[in-house]
Short mmCIF file of C-alpha atoms and ligand atoms in Angstrom, two decimals:
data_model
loop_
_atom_site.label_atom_id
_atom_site.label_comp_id
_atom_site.label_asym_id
_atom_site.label_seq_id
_atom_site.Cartn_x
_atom_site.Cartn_y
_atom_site.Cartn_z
CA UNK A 1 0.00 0.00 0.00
CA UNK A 2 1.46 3.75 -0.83
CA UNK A 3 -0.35 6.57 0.97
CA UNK A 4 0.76 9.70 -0.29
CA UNK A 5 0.85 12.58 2.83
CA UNK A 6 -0.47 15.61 1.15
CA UNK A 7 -1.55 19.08 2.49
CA UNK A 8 -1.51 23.03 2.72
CA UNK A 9 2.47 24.57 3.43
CA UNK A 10 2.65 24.13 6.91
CA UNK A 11 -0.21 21.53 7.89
CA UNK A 12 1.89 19.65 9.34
CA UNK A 13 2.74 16.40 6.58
CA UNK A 14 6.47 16.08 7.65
CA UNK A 15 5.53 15.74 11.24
CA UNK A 16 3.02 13.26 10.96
CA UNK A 17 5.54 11.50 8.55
CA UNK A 18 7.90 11.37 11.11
CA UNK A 19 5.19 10.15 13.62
CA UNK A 20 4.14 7.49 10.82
CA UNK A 21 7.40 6.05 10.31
CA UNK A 22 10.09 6.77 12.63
CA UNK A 23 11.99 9.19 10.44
CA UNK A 24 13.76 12.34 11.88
CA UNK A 25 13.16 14.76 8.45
CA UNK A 26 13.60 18.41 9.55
CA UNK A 27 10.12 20.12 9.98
CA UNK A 28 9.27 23.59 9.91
CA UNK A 29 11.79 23.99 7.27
CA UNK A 30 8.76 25.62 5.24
CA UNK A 31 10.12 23.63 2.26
CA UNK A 32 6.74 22.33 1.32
CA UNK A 33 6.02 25.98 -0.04
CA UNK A 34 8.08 25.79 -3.06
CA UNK A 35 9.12 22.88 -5.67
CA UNK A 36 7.71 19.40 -5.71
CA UNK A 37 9.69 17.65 -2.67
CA UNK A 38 8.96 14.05 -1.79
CA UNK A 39 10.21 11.71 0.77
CA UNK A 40 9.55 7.90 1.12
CA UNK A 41 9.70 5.58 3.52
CA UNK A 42 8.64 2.08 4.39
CA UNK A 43 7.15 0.93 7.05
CA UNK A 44 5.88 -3.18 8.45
CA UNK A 45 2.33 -3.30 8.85
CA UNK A 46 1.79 -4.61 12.53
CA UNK A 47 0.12 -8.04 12.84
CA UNK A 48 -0.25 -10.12 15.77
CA UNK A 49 -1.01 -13.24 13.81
CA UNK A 50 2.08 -12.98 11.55
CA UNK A 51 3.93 -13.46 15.38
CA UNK A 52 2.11 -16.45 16.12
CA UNK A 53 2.61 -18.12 12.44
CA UNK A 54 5.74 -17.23 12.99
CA UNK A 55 6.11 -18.99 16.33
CA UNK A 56 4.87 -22.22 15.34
CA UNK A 57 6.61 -22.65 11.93
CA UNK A 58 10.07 -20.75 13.62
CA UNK A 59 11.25 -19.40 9.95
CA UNK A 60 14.45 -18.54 8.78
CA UNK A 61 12.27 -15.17 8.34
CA UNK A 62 9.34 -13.16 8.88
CA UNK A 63 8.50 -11.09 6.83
CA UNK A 64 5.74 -8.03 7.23
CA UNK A 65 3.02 -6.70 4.58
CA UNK A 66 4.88 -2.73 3.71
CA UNK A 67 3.13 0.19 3.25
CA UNK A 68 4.97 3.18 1.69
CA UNK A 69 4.57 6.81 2.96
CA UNK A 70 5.20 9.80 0.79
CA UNK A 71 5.56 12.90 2.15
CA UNK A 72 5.16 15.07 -1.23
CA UNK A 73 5.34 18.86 -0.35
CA UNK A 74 4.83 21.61 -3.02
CA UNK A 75 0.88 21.54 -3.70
CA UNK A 76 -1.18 24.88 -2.85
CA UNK A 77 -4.67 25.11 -3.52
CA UNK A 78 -3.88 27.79 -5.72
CA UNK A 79 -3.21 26.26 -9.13
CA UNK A 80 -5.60 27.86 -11.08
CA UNK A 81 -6.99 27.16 -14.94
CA UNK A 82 -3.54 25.54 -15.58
CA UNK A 83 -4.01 22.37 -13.03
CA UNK A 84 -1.44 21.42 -10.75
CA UNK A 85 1.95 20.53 -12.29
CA UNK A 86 2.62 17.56 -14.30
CA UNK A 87 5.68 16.34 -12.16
CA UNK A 88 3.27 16.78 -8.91
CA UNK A 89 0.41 15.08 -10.51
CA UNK A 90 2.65 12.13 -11.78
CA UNK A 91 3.72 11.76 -8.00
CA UNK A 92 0.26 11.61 -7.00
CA UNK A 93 -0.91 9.39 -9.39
CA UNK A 94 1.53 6.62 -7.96
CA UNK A 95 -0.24 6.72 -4.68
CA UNK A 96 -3.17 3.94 -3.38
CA UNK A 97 -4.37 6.82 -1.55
CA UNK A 98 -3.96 10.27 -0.31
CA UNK A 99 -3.57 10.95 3.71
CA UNK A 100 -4.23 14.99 3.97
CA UNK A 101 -2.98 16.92 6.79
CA UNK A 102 -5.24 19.17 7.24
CA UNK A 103 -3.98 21.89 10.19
CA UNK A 104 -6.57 22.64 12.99
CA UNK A 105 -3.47 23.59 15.36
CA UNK A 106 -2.92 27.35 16.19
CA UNK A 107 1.13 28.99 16.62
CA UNK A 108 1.51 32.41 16.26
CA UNK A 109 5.22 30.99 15.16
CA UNK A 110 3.41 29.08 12.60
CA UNK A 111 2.03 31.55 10.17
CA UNK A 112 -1.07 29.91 8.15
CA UNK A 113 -0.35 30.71 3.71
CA UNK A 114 -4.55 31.68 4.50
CA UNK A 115 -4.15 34.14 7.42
CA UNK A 116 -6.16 31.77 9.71
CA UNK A 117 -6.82 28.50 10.98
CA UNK A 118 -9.78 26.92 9.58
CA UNK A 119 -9.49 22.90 8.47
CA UNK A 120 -12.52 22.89 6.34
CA UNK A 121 -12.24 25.58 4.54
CA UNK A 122 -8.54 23.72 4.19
CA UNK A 123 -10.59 20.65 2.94
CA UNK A 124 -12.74 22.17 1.08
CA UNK A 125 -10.12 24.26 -0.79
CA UNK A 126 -7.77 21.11 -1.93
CA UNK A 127 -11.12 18.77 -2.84
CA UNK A 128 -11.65 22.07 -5.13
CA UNK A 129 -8.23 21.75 -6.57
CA UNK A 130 -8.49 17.95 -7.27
CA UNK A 131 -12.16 18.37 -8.95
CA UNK A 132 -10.43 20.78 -10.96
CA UNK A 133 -7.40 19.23 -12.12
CA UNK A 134 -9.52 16.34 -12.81
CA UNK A 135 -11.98 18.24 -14.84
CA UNK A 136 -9.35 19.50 -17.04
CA UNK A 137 -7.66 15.76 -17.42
CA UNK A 138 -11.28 14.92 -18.06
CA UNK A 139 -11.81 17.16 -21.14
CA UNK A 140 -8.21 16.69 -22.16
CA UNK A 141 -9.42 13.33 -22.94
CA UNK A 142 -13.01 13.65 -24.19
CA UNK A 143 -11.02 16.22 -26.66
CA UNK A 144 -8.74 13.17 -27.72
CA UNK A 145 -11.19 10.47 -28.10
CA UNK A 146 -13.84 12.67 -29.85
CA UNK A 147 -10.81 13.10 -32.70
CA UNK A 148 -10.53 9.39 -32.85
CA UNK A 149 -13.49 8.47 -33.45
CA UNK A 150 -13.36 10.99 -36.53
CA UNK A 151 -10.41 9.57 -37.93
CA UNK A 152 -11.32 6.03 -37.55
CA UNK A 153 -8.80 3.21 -35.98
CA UNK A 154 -9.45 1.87 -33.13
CA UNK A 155 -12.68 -0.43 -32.55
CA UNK A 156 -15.80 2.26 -32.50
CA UNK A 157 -17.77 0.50 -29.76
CA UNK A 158 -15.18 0.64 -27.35
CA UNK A 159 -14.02 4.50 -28.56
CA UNK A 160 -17.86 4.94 -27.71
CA UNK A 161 -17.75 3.03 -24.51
CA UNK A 162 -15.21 5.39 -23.16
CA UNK A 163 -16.70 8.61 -24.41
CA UNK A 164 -19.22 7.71 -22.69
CA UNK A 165 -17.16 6.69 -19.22
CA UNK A 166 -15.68 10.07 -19.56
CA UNK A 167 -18.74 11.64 -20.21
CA UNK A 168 -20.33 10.37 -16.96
CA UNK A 169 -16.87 11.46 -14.93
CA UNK A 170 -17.00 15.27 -16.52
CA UNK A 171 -21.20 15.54 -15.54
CA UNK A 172 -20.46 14.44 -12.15
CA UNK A 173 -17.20 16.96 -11.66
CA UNK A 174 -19.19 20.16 -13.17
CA UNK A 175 -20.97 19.61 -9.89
CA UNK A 176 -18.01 19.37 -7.56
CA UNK A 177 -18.38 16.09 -7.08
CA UNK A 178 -15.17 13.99 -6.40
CA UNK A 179 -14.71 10.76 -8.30
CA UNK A 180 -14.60 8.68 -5.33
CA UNK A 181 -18.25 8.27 -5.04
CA UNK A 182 -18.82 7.33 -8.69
CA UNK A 183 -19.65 3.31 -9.14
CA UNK A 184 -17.09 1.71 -12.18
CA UNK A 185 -17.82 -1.36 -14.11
CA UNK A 186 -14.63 -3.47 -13.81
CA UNK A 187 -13.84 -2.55 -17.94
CA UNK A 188 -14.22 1.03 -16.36
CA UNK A 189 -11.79 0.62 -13.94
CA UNK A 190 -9.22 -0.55 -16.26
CA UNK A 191 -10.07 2.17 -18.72
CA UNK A 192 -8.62 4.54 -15.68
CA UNK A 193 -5.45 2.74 -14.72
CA UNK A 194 -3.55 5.05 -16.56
CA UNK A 195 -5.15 8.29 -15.47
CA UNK A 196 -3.91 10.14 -12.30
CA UNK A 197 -7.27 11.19 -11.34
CA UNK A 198 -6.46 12.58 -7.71
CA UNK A 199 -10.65 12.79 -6.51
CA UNK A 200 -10.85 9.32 -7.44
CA UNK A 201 -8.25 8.37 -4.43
CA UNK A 202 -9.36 7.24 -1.26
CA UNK A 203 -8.54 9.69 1.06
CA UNK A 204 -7.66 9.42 4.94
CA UNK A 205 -8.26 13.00 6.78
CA UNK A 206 -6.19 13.59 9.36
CA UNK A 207 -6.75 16.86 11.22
CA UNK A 208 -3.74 17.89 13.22
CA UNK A 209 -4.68 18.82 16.29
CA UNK A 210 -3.30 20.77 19.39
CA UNK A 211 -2.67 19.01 22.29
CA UNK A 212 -5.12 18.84 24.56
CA UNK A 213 -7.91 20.30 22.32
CA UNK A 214 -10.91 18.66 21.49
CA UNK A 215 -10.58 17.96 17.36
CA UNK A 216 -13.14 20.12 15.38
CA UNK A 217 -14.95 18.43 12.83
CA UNK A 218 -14.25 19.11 9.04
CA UNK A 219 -16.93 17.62 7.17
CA UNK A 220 -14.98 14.71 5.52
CA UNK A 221 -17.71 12.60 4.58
CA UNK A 222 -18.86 10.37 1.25
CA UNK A 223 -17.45 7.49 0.08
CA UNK A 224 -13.88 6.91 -0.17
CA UNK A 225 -13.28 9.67 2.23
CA UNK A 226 -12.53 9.16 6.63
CA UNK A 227 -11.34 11.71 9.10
CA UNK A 228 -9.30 10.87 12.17
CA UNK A 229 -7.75 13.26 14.54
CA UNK A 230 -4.24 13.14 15.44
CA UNK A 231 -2.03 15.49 17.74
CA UNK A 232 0.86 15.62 15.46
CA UNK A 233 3.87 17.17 17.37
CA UNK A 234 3.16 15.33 20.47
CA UNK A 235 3.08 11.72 17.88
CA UNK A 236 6.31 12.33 16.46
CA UNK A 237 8.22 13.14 19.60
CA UNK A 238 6.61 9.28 21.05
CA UNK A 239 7.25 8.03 17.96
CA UNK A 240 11.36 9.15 18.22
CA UNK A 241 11.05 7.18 21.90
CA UNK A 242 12.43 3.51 22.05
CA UNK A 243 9.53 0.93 21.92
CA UNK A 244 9.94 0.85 25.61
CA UNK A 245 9.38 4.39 26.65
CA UNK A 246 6.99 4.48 24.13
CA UNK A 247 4.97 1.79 26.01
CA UNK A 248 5.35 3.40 28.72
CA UNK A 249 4.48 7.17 28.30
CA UNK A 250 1.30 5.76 25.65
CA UNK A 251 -0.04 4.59 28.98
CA UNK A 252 0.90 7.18 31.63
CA UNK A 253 -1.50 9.11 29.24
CA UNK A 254 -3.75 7.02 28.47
CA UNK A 255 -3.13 7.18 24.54
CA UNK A 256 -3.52 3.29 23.99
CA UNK A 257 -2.85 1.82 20.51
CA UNK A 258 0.18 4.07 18.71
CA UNK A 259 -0.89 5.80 15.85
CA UNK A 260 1.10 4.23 13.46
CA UNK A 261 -0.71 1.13 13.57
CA UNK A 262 -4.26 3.29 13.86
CA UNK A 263 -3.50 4.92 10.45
CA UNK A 264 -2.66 2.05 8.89
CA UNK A 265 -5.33 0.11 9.91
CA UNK A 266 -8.12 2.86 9.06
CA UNK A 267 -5.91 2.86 5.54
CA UNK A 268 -6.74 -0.77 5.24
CA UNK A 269 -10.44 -0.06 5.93
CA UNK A 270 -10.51 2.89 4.06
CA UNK A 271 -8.96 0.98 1.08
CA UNK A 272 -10.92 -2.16 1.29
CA UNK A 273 -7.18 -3.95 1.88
CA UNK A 274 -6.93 -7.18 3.69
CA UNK A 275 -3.83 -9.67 4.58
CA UNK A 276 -3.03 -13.00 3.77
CA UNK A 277 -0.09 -14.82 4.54
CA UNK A 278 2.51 -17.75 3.10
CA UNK A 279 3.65 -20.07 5.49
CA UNK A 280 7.01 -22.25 5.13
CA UNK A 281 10.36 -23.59 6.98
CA UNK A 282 12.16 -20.54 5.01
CA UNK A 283 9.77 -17.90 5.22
CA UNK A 284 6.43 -16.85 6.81
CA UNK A 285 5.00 -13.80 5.35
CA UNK A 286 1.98 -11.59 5.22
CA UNK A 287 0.94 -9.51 2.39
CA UNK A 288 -1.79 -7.07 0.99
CA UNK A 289 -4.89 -8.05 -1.14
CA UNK A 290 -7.64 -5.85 -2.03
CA UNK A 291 -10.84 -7.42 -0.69
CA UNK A 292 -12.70 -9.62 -2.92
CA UNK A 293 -9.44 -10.13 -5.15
CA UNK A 294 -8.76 -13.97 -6.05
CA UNK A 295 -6.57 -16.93 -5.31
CA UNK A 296 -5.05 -16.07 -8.91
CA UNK A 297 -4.37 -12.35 -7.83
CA UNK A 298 -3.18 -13.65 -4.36
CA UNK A 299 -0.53 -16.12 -6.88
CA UNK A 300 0.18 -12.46 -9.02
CA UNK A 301 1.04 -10.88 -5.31
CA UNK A 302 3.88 -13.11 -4.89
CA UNK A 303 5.06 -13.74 -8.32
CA UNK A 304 3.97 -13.64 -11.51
CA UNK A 305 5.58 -17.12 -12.21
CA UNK A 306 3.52 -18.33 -9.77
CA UNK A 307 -0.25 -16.17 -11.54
CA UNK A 308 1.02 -18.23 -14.64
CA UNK A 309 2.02 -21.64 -13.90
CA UNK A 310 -1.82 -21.48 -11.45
CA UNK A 311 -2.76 -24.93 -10.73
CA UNK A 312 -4.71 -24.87 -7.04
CA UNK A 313 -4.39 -22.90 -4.10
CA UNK A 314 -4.36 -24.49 -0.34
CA UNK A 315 -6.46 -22.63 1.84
CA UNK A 316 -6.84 -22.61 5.60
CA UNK A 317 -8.09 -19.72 8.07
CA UNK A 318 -4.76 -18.93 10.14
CA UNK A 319 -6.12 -19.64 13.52
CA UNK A 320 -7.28 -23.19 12.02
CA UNK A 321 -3.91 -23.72 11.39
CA UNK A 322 -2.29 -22.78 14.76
CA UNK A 323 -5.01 -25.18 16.12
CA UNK A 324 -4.23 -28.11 13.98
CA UNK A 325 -0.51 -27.04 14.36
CA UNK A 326 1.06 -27.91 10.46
CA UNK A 327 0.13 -27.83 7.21
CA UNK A 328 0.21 -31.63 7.34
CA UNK A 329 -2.02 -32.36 10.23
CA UNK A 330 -4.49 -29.73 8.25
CA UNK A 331 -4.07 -31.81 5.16
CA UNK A 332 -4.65 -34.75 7.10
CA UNK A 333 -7.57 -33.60 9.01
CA UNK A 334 -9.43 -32.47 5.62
CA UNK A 335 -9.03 -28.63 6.53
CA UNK A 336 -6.84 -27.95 4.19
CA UNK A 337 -9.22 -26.57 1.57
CA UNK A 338 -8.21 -27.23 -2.00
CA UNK A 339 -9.28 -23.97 -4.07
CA UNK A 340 -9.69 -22.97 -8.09
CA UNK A 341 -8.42 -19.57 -9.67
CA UNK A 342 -11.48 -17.90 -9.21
CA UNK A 343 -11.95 -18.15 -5.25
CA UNK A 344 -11.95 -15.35 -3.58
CA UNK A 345 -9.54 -15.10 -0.39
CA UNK A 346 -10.43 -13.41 2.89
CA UNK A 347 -9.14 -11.72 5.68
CA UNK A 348 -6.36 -13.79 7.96
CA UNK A 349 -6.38 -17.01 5.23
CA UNK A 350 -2.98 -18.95 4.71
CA UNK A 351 -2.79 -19.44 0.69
CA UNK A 352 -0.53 -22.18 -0.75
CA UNK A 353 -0.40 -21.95 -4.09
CA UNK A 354 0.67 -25.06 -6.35
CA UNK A 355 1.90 -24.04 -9.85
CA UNK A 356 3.69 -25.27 -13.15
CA UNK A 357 5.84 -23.16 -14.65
N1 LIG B 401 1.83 23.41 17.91
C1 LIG B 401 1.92 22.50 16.96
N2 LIG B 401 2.79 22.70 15.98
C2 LIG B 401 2.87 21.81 15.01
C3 LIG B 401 2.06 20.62 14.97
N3 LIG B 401 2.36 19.93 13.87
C4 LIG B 401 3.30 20.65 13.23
N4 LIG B 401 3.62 21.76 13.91
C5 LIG B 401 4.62 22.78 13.57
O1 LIG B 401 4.28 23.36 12.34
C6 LIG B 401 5.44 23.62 11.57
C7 LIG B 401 5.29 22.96 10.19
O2 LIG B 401 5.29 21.55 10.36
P1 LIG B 401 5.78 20.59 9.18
O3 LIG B 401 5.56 19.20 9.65
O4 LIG B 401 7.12 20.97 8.73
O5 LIG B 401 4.69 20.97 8.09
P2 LIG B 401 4.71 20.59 6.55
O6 LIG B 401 3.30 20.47 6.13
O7 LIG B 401 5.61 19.45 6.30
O8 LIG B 401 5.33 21.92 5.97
P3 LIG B 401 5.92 22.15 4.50
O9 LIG B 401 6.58 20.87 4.07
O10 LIG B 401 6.88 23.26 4.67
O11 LIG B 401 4.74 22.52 3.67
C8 LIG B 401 6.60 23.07 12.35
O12 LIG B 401 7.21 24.13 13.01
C9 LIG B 401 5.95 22.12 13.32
O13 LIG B 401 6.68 22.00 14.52
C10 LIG B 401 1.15 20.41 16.06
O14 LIG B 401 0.43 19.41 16.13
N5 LIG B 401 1.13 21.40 17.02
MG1 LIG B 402 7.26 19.25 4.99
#
């Protein structure tokens, strides 16, 4: 998974990036301002059951599902008729989905690029942007296919099928309406692969609050969109702690789960991402799978040798398994389910695939 951390100059992205994934980048550098400026970094995703498959099968390694942060500074909500900038928008484009910083905490040291604090209007004022950008990506294309169809070439139906795709996307957008909400056919999704339309990304709110201040609401709602409330400064100084004091001071104030694995667990929700894992003597692993995705995408998730050469998958829940205690007492008991291409894998499963390549 690659959540891009996006937001106003200032907002706060570096500092929740640093409270995300343990990094010490320089904040308040006001860098964000100017040119396109990303920073990436990696991160496990926490899961208790990985532990525990890990403890029974002892592996030369465990390894966790990754999800990517980006911190990309440089966007204003100020682009105007041009759209943002290609270089930005390619950036973008890469992400799963966007995590926006939007600032609701107030430092006279801190000078707002809008004069005051107000996250809404900050939410408001960057959905704007995307709708925009998107609009004009939108009619870029409508432009192009409309001269194709002219000239002949490619199969007329399908030039037709996407006119009228993009049709739909530039009716709902002349009425502000992000992408997210809009229900695709599954040729319509692949029609957009290759567009970076940034309203079509889920996107994770997360209002940067003072410390000690109740979180004001910003009116992230529709579908595709959450809002959690985080109090950035005061998560990236626990999150430069060791894992002990960490523990430690979470408690003494009452903070419970860290917030790295609460973002990346809304991120999951907010994605519609689940986990499965491999299991082995050399290796047990976990890794992502949008829901409802298939044994054969599960196979394409570890290798594509293994998508092509498909001949069954081996499926068993993971808790099954730590009852039963191998793959061959599961096999033995009849729990070891024996699966086609088309199933469709959930939550926590072990998948062994069998191939021929
Ligand atoms: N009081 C307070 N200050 C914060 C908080 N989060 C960030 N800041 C301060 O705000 C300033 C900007 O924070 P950054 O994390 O650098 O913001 P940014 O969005 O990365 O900024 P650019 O990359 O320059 O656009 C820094 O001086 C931070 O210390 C917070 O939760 N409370
Ligand atoms: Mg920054």
């Amino acid at each position: 998974m690659k959540m891009g951390i996006i937001g106003l100059p200032s907002a706060g992205k570096t500092t929740i990036f640093n409270a995300l994934t343990g990094s010490n980048l320089p904040t308040g550098t006001g860098a964000g301002a100017g040119q396109l400026e990303v920073h990436t970094a990696v991160v496990d995703v926490p899961d208790a059951r990985l532990g525990k498959l890990s403890d029974l099968f002892k592996p030369r390694k465990t390894v966790f599902a990754k999800v990517t942060y980006a911190d990309i500074g440089g966007l204003k909500a100020d682009a105007g008729r041009e759209g943002l900038p290609g270089p930005l928008v390619n950036q973008l484009g890469q992400m799963d989905g966007l995590l926006h910083v939007v600032r609701a905490f107030d430092d006279p040291s801190v000078p707002h690029i809008s004069g005051s604090v107000d996250p809404a209007r900050d939410l408001a004022a960057m959905e704007a942007e995307f709708v925009l950008n998107d609009m004009l990506a939108v009619d870029r294309r409508l432009a192009k296919l409309t001269e194709e169809r002219q000239k002949g070439g490619r199969d007329r139906g399908l030039i037709d099928r996407e006119i009228g795709l993009f049709q739909r996307l530039s009716e709902g957008l002349s009425h502000e309406r992000p992408l997210r909400g809009m229900k695709c056919t599954l040729e319509e999704e692949q029609l957009l692969t290759g567009f970076a339309l940034l309203s079509l990304k889920p996107m994770l709110v997360v209002v940067n609050t003072a410390e000690g201040v109740q979180a004001p609401s910003v009116g992230a709602t529709g579908t595709g969109m959450l809002a959690i409330a985080l109090q950035g400064r005061l998560e990236m100084e626990i999150a430069q702690l060791s894992p002990d004091e960490a523990r430690s001071f979470l408690s003494e104030y009452g903070l419970g789960e860290p917030v790295r694995d609460r973002v990346i667990r809304v991120s999951y929700d907010l994605l519609g991402l689940e986990s499965f894992f491999t299991v082995g003597e050399d290796e047990v692993r976990a890794w992502t799978l949008p829901r409802g995705e298939t044994a054969l995408d599960a196979a394409d998730a570890v290798h594509t040798d293994l998508a092509r050469g498909f001949i069954r998958a081996e499926v068993i829940a993971w808790d099954e398994l730590l009852k039963l205690g191998s793959l061959a007492e599961a096999r033995a008991a009849g729990k070891l389910r024996v699966e086609g291409r088309e199933y469709v894998v959930a939550d926590g499963e072990i998948v062994h695939i069998r191939f021929n390549v």
